[in-house]
XYZ file of C-alpha atoms in Angstrom:
562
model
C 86.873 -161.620 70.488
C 88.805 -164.650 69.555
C 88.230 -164.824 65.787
C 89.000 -160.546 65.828
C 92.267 -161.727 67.214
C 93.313 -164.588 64.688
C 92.173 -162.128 62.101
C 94.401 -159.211 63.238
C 97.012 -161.568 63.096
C 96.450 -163.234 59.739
C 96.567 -159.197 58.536
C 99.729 -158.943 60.392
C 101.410 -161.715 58.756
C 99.950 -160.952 55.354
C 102.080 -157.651 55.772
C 105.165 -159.414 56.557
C 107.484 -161.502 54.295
C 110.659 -163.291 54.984
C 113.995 -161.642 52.789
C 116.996 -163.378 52.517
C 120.013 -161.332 51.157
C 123.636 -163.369 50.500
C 126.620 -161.863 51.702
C 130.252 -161.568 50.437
C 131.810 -164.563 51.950
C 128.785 -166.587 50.946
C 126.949 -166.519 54.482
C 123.108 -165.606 54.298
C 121.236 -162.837 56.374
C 117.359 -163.621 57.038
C 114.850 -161.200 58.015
C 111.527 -160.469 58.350
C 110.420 -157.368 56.870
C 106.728 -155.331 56.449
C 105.709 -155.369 52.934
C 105.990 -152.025 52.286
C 109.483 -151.657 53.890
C 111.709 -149.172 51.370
C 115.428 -150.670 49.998
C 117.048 -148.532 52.910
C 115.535 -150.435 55.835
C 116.778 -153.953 54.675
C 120.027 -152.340 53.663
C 120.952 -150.470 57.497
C 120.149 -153.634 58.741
C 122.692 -155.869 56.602
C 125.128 -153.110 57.569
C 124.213 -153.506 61.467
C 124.687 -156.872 61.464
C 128.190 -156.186 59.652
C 129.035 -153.651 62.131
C 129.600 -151.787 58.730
C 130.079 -148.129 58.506
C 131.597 -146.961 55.525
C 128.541 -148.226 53.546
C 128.416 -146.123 50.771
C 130.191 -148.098 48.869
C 127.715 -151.086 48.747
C 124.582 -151.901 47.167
C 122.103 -154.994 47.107
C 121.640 -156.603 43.611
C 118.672 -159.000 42.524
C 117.653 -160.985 39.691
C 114.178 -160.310 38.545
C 111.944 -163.556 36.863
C 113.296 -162.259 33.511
C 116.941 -163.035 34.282
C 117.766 -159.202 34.428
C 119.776 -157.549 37.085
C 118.487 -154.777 39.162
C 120.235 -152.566 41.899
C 117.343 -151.942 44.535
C 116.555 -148.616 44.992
C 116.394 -147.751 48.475
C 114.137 -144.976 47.872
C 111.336 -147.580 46.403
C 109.228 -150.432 48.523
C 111.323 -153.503 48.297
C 107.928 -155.381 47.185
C 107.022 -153.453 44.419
C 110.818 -153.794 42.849
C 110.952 -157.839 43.133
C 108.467 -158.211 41.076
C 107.951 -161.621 42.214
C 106.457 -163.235 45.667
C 108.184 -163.809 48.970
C 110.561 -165.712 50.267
C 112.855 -162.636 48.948
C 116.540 -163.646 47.829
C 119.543 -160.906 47.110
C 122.599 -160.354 47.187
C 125.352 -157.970 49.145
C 127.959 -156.567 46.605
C 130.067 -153.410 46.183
C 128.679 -151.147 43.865
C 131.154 -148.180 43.671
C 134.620 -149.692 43.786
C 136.917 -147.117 45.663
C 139.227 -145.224 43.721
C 141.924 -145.897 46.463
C 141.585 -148.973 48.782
C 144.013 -148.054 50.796
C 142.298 -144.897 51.446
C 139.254 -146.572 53.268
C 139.543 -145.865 56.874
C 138.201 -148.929 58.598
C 139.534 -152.319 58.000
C 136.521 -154.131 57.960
C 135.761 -152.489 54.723
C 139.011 -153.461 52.889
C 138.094 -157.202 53.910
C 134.368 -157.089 52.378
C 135.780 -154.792 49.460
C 138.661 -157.927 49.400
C 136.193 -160.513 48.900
C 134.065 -158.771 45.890
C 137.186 -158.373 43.797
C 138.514 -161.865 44.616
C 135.271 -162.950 43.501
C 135.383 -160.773 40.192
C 139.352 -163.034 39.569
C 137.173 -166.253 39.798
C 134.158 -164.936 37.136
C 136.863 -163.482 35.245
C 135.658 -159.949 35.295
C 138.984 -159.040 36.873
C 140.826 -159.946 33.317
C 144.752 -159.946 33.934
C 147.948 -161.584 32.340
C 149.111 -164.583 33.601
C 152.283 -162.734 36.112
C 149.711 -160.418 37.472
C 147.300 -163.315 38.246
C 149.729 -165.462 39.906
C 150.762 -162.589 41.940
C 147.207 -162.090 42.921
C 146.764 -165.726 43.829
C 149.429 -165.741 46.173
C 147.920 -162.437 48.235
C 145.062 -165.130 48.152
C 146.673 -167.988 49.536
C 148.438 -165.788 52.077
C 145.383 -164.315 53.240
C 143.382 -167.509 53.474
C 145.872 -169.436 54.992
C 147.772 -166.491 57.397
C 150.976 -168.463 57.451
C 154.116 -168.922 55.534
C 154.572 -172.317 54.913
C 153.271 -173.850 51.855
C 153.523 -177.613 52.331
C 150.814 -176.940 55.179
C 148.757 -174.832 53.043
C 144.962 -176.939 52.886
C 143.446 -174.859 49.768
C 146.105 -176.077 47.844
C 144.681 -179.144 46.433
C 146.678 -179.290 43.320
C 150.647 -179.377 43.451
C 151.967 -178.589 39.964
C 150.910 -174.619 41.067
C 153.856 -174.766 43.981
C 156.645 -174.093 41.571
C 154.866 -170.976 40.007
C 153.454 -169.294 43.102
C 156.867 -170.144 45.147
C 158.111 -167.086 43.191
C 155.563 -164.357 44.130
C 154.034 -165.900 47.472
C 154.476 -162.990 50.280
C 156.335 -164.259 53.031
C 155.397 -162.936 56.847
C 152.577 -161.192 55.690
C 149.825 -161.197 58.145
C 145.850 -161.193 56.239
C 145.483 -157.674 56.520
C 148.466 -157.250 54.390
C 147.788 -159.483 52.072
C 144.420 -158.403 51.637
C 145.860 -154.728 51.202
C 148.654 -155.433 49.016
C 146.000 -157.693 46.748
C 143.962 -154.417 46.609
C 146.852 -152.643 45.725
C 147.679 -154.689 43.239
C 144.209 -155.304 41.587
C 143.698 -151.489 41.145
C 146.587 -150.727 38.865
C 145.085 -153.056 36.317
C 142.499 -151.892 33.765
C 139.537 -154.249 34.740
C 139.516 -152.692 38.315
C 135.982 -152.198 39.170
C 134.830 -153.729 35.650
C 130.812 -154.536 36.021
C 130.063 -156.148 32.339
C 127.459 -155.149 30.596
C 127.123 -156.618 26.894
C 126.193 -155.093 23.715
C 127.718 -155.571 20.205
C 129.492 -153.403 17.795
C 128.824 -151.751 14.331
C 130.172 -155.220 12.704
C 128.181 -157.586 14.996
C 131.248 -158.058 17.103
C 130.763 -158.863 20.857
C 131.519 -155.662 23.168
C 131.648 -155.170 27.012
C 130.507 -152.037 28.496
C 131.533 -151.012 32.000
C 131.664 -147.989 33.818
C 134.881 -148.042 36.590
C 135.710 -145.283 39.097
C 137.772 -143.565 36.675
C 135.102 -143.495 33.733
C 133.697 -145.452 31.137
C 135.167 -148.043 29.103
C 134.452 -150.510 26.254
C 136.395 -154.120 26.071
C 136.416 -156.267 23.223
C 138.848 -159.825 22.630
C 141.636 -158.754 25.048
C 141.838 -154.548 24.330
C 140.254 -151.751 25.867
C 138.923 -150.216 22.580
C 137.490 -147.144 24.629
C 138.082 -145.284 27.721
C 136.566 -141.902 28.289
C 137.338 -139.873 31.752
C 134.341 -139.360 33.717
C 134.819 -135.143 32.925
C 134.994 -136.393 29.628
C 131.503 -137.858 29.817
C 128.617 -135.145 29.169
C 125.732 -137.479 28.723
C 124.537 -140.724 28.855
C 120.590 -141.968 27.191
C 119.011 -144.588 25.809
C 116.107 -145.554 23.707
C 114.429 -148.953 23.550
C 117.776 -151.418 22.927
C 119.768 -148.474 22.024
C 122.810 -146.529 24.260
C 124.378 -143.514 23.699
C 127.501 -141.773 25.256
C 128.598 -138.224 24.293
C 131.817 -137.014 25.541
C 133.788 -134.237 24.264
C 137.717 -134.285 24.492
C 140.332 -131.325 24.234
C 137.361 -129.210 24.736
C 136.224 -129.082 21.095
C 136.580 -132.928 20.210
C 132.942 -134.310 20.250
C 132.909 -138.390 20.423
C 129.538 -140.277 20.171
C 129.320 -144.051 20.926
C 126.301 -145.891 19.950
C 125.661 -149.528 21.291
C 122.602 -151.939 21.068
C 122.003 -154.120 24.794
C 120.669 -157.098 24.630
C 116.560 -156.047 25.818
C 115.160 -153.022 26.684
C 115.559 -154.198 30.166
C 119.512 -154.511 29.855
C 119.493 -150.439 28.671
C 117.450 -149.375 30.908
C 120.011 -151.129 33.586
C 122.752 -149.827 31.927
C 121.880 -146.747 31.319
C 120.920 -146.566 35.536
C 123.694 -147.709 36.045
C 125.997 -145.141 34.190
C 123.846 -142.114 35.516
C 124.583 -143.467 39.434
C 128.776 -144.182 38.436
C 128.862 -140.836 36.739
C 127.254 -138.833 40.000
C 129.110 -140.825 42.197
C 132.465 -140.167 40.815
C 132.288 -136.774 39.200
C 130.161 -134.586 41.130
C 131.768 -132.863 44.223
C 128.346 -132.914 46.632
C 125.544 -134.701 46.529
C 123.548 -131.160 46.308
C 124.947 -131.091 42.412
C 122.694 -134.241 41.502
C 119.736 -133.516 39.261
C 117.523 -135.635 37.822
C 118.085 -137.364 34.110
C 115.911 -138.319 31.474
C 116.829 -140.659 29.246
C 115.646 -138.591 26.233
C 116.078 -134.954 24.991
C 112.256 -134.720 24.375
C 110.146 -134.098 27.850
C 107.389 -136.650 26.636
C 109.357 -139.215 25.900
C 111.799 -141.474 27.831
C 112.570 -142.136 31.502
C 113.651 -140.620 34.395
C 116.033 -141.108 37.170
C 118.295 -139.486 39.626
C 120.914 -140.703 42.024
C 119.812 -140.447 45.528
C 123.153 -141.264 47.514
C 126.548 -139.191 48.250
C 129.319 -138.771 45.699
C 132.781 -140.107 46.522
C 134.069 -137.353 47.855
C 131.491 -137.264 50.733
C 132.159 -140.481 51.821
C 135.851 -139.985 52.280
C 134.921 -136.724 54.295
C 132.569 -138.712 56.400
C 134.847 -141.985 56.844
C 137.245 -139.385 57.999
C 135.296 -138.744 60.888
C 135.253 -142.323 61.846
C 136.359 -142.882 65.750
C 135.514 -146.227 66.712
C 137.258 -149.042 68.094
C 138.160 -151.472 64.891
C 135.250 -154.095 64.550
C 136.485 -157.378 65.345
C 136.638 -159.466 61.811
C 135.381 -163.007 61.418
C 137.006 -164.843 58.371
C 135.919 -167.045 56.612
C 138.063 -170.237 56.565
C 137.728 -170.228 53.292
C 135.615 -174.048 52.829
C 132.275 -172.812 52.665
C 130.423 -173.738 49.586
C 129.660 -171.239 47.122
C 125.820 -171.078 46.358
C 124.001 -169.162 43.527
C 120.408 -167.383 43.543
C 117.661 -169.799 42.971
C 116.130 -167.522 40.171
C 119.775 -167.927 38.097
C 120.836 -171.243 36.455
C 124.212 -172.652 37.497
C 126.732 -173.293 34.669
C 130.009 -173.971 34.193
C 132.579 -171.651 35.974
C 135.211 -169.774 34.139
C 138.309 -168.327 35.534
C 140.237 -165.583 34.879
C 142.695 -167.368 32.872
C 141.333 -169.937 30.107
C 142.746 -173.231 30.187
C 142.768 -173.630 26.676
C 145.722 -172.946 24.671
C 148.015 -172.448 27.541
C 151.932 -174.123 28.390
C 152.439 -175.922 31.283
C 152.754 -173.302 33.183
C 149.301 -171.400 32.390
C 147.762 -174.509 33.065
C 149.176 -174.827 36.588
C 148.313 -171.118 37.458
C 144.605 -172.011 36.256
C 144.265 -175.153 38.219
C 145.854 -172.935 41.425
C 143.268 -170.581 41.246
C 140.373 -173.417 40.704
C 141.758 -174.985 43.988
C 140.792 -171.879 45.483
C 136.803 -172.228 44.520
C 135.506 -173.020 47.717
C 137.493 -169.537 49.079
C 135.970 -167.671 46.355
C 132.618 -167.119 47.576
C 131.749 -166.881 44.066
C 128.012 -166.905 42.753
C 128.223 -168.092 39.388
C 125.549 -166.889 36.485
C 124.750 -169.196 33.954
C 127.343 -169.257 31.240
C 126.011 -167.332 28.055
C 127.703 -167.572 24.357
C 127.615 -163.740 23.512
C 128.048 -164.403 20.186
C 124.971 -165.274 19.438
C 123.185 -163.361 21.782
C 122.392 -159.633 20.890
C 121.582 -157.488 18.469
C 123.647 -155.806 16.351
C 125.152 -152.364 17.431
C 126.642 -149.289 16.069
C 129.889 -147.469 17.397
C 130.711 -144.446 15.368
C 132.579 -140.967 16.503
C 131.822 -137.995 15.107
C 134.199 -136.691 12.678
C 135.609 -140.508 12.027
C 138.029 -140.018 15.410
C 138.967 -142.882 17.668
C 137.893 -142.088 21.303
C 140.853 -143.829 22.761
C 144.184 -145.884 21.840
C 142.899 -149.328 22.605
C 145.684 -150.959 24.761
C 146.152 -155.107 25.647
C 144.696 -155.968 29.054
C 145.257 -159.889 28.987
C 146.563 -162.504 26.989
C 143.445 -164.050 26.199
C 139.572 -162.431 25.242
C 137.915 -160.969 27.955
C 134.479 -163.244 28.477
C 133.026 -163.028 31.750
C 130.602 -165.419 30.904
C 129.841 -166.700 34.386
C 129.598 -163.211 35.474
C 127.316 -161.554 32.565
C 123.787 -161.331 33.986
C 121.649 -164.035 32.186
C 119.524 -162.171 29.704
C 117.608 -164.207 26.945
C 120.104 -165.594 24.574
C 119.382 -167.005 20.889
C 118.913 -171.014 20.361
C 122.759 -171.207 18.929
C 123.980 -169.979 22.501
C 124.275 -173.627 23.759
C 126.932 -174.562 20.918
C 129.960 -171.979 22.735
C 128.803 -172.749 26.153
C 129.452 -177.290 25.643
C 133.086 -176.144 24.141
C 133.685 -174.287 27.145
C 133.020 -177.120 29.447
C 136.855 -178.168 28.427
C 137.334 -175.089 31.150
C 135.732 -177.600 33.742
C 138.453 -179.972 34.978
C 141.980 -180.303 35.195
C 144.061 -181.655 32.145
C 147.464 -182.966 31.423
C 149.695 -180.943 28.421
C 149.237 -184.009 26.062
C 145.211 -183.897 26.947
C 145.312 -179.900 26.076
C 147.005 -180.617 22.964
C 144.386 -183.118 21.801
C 141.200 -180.650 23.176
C 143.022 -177.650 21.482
C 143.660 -179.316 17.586
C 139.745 -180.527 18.219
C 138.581 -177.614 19.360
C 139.951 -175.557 16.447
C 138.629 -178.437 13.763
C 135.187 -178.436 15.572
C 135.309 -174.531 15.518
C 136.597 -174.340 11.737
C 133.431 -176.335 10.718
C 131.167 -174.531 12.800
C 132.058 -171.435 11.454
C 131.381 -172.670 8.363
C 128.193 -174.020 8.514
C 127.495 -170.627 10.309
C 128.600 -168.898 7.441
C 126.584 -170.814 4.896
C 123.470 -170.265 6.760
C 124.564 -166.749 7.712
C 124.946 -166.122 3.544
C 121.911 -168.368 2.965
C 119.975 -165.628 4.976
C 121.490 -162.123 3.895
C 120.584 -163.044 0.493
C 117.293 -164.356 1.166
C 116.248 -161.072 3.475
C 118.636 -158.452 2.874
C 118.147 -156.174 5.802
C 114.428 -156.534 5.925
C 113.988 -156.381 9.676
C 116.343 -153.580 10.304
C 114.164 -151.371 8.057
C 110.441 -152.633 8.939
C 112.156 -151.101 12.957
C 113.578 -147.942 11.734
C 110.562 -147.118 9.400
C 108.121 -148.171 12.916
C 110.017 -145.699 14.959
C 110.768 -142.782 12.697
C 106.379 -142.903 12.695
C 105.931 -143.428 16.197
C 108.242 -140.112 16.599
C 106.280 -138.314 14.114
C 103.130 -139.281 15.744
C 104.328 -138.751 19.552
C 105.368 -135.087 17.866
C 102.109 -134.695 15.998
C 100.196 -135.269 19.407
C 102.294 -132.871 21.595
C 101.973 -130.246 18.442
C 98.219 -130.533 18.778
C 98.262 -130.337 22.632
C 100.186 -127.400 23.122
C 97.933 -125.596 20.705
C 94.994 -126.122 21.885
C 96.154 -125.028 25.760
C 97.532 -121.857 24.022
C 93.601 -121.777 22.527
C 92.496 -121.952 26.247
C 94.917 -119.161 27.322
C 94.298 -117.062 24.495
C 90.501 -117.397 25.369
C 90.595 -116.780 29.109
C 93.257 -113.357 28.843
C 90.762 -112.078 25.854
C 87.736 -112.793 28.108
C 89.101 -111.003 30.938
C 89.190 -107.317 32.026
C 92.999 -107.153 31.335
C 93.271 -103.936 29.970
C 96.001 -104.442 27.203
C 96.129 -102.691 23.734
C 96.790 -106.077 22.228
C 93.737 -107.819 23.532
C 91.625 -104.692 23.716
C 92.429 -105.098 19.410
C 90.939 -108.799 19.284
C 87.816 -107.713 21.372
C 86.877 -105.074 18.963
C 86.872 -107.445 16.077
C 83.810 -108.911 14.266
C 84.930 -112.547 14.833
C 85.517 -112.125 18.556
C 81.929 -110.395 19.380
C 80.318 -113.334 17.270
C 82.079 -116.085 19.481
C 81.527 -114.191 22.683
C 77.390 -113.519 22.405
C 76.837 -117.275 20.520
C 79.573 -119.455 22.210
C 81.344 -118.226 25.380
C 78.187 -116.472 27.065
C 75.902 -119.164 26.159
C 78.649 -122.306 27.572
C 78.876 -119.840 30.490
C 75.605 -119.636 31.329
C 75.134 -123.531 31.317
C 78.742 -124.050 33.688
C 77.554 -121.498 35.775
C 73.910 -123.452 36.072
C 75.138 -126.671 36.513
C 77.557 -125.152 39.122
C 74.282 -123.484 41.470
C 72.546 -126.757 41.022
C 75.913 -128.906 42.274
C 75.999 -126.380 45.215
C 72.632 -126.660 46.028
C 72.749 -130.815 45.896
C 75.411 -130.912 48.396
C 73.630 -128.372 50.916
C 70.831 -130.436 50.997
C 73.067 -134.167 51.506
């Protein structure tokens, strides 16, 4: 009886594992959950513990033991997406920004929606010019500290920012409205919602891809070189590295954009990723989603649909919200900002570069650094893009631009802390020690110095990059490009060739069965009257007959007798 017992309960704990998931303001959730528990169960109970209703909005994001970032599928067992073994460790973010913060209905929504895109000014992914981030800083302040005075203010650690800030900080603003008007704010500018996902262009140039509640876009230096409306959008695939987007524009303007991710992995993400932005924010019921494949052939590619409500669900359901407001714990703004084991801490960029600043850039930078601990940011390790990922092509059909490209910031927009960590090539490591200048705080005189040897060190480098770049175009003129294409224009042909042969030989089969039948049509009552037919039906069909039809009475009489 006793060793039963310990062995029920050795079963029982085999089925259980312990899941940790990280949330917004940097405080961690533990659980146990049954191995076989789906994405939804661990995600209603983050959003009991919340006291979270309007939770549409939010997913939970995890790093796999490849580096690449997943959204887990509630749908799916939790187990089978990790792909690695308990203790589980995720992360609570916002997945569909809202179109309108203002619009959300419950204010304990606006506070966690607050803290994602505070986090995305610290990585940099909110990319804004140097007014609009100082204006931004001060909603901060106000809304960490909650009063007016700024000598008392304790996140501000560095002084030189006072005389900046003094000029936008909100006076008599309470946290709520601060947090609002930051919202406010941060959703008039064009990196709103921005989730980076990089590729590279026809010339080898580093691209960003994001998909924002008002459609897709494409950022390279510091433009927006695309932006297509999501009723612009008609479809989104991929193949292998490869991404396609097909949009059409004044209703007989056809635009194609071709891009090339990083790994097969990264695609697949981003192409996921697109397909669940694109239902979310176009469709008007949930009813309208269907499922995708990322291919036009039915044998080929993967499949996916979107399993949640659209947008304009939510808003009808939030509407019918009647609760007493939550009550809203704050963080204080100290706690220290942790990372997932599985990704490798690096240096943290901002939203504004230190380098090649004035005086008063530089104080705006080191503001928003004093404000790290109140960040609850989760760094990624710092990646040189550069270096990084294949090369891409972006062409339109009919040689037309899809979009005006327009200046979002004064300075490149390079996420790097916030890019998910896919493999990088050796030469990554050269970008990422220059941008440790990014790291502390600097006199004018210091920046000076770091700037003219920055720009020597980066003359020679590109250079010697150059020369070796030359050495090996000559050497292997586009060798590898053509060995790929040649391997996948034959693996199409074959993957055709195979289909080909299968669908003929099932129309064989039908063919066969309709002609052996006692359908009595003139068309098959033709083929039964020919010599060729009578000579396959008395020395093929009757014969094979016979012996299924044997084999059959012997089967039936074998498993009377058992």
């Amino acid at each position: 009886m006793l060793s039963r017992l310990m062995s029920s309960s050795v079963r029982s704990l085999d089925r259980e594992c312990n899941c940790t998931v990280r949330l917004l303001d940097d405080s961690e959730y533990t659980c146990t959950i049954q191995r076989d528990a789906k994405g939804q169960y661990l995600f209603d109970l983050i959003c009991h513990h919340l006291n979270l209703l309007e939770k549409d909005y939010f997913g939970i994001r995890y790093v796999d033991p490849d580096k690449q970032r997943h959204w887990l599928e509630f749908s799916k067992s939790i187990a089978k997406q990790m792909k690695s073994q308990p203790p589980f460790t995720m992360c609570l973010r916002v997945k569909f920004y809202p179109p309108d913060p203002a619009a959300l209905k419950e204010e304990i929504t606006r506070y966690l929606v607050f803290l994602q895109v505070k986090r995305d000014l610290y990585h940099g992914r909110l990319l804004c010019k140097t007014s609009d981030a100082a204006l931004l800083a001060a909603y901060i302040l106000q809304a960490t500290a909650g009063r007016t005075d700024l000598a008392s203010k304790s996140v501000l650690t560095k002084a030189n920012i006072l005389f900046f800030v003094v000029c936008f900080f909100p006076r008599g603003q309470s946290p709520e409205t601060s947090e609002l008007n930051f919202l406010q704010k941060a959703q008039t500018l064009e990196t709103y919602g921005v989730d980076p996902h990089p590729c590279k262009d026809v010339s080898g140039n580093p691209a960003f891809l994001a998909f924002t509640p008002f459609g897709f876009t494409v950022l390279q230096g510091n433009r927006r070189v695309h932006f297509l409306k999501w009723e612009e959008v008609t479809k989104l695939k991929f193949e292998a590295k490869t991404f396609h987007i097909y949009a059409t524009q004044n209703e007989d303007r056809k635009i194609i954009l071709t891009y090339f991710a990083p790994t097969p992995e990264a695609c697949k993400h981003l192409w996921k990723c697109g397909v669940e932005n694109q239902a979310f924010y176009k469709l008007e019921k949930s009813s309208q989603v269907r499922t995708v494949s990322s291919s036009n052939l039915f044998f080929k590619g993967s499949r996916f649909r979107y399993s949640g409500k659209v947008a304009k669900e939510v808003m009808e359901q939030s509407a019918r919200i009647k609760r007493d407001p939550p009550e809203i714990h704050r963080s204080a703004g100290m706690v220290p900002s942790r990372s997932c084991p599985s990704i490798t801490h690096g240096p943290r960029l901002t939203s504004v570069p230190r380098t090649r600043r004035r005086a008063v850039h530089i104080s705006i930078m080191e503001g928003l650094e004093s404000l790290r601990d109140s960040a609850h940011s989760t760094p990624v390790r710092s990646v040189s893009h550069g270096d990084s990922f294949m090369s891409s092509r972006g062409h339109l059909e009919d040689g037309s631009e899809a979009s005006t490209s327009g200046v979002i910031s004064d300075e490149t927009y390079s996420p790097s802390d916030s890019v998910l960590p896919t493999p990088v090539a050796e030469h990554g490591a050269e970008l990422s020690s220059a941008r440790h200048l990014n790291g502390a705080p600097c006199s004018i005189d210091e920046e000076k110095e770091s700037e003219a040897r920055a720009l020597k060190e980066g003359q020679a480098g590109e250079f010697r990059a150059g020369r070796r770049a030359l050495r090996v175009v000559r050497s292997r003129p586009s060798q590898g490009a053509d060995v790929e294409d040649l391997n996948k224009f034959i693996l199409s042909v074959l993957r055709l060739f195979l289909v080909t042969i299968g669908l003929l030989f099932a129309l064989l089969l039908l063919l066969i069965m309709l002609t052996e039948s006692d359908l009595d049509i003139a068309f098959l009552r033709d083929i039964r009257k020919t010599p060729e037919f009578q000579q396959f039906h008395f020395e093929y069909f009757c014969p094979l007959r016979r012996w299924f039809a044997c084999k059959l009475r012997w089967m039936g009489g074998f498993l009377v007798s058992k």
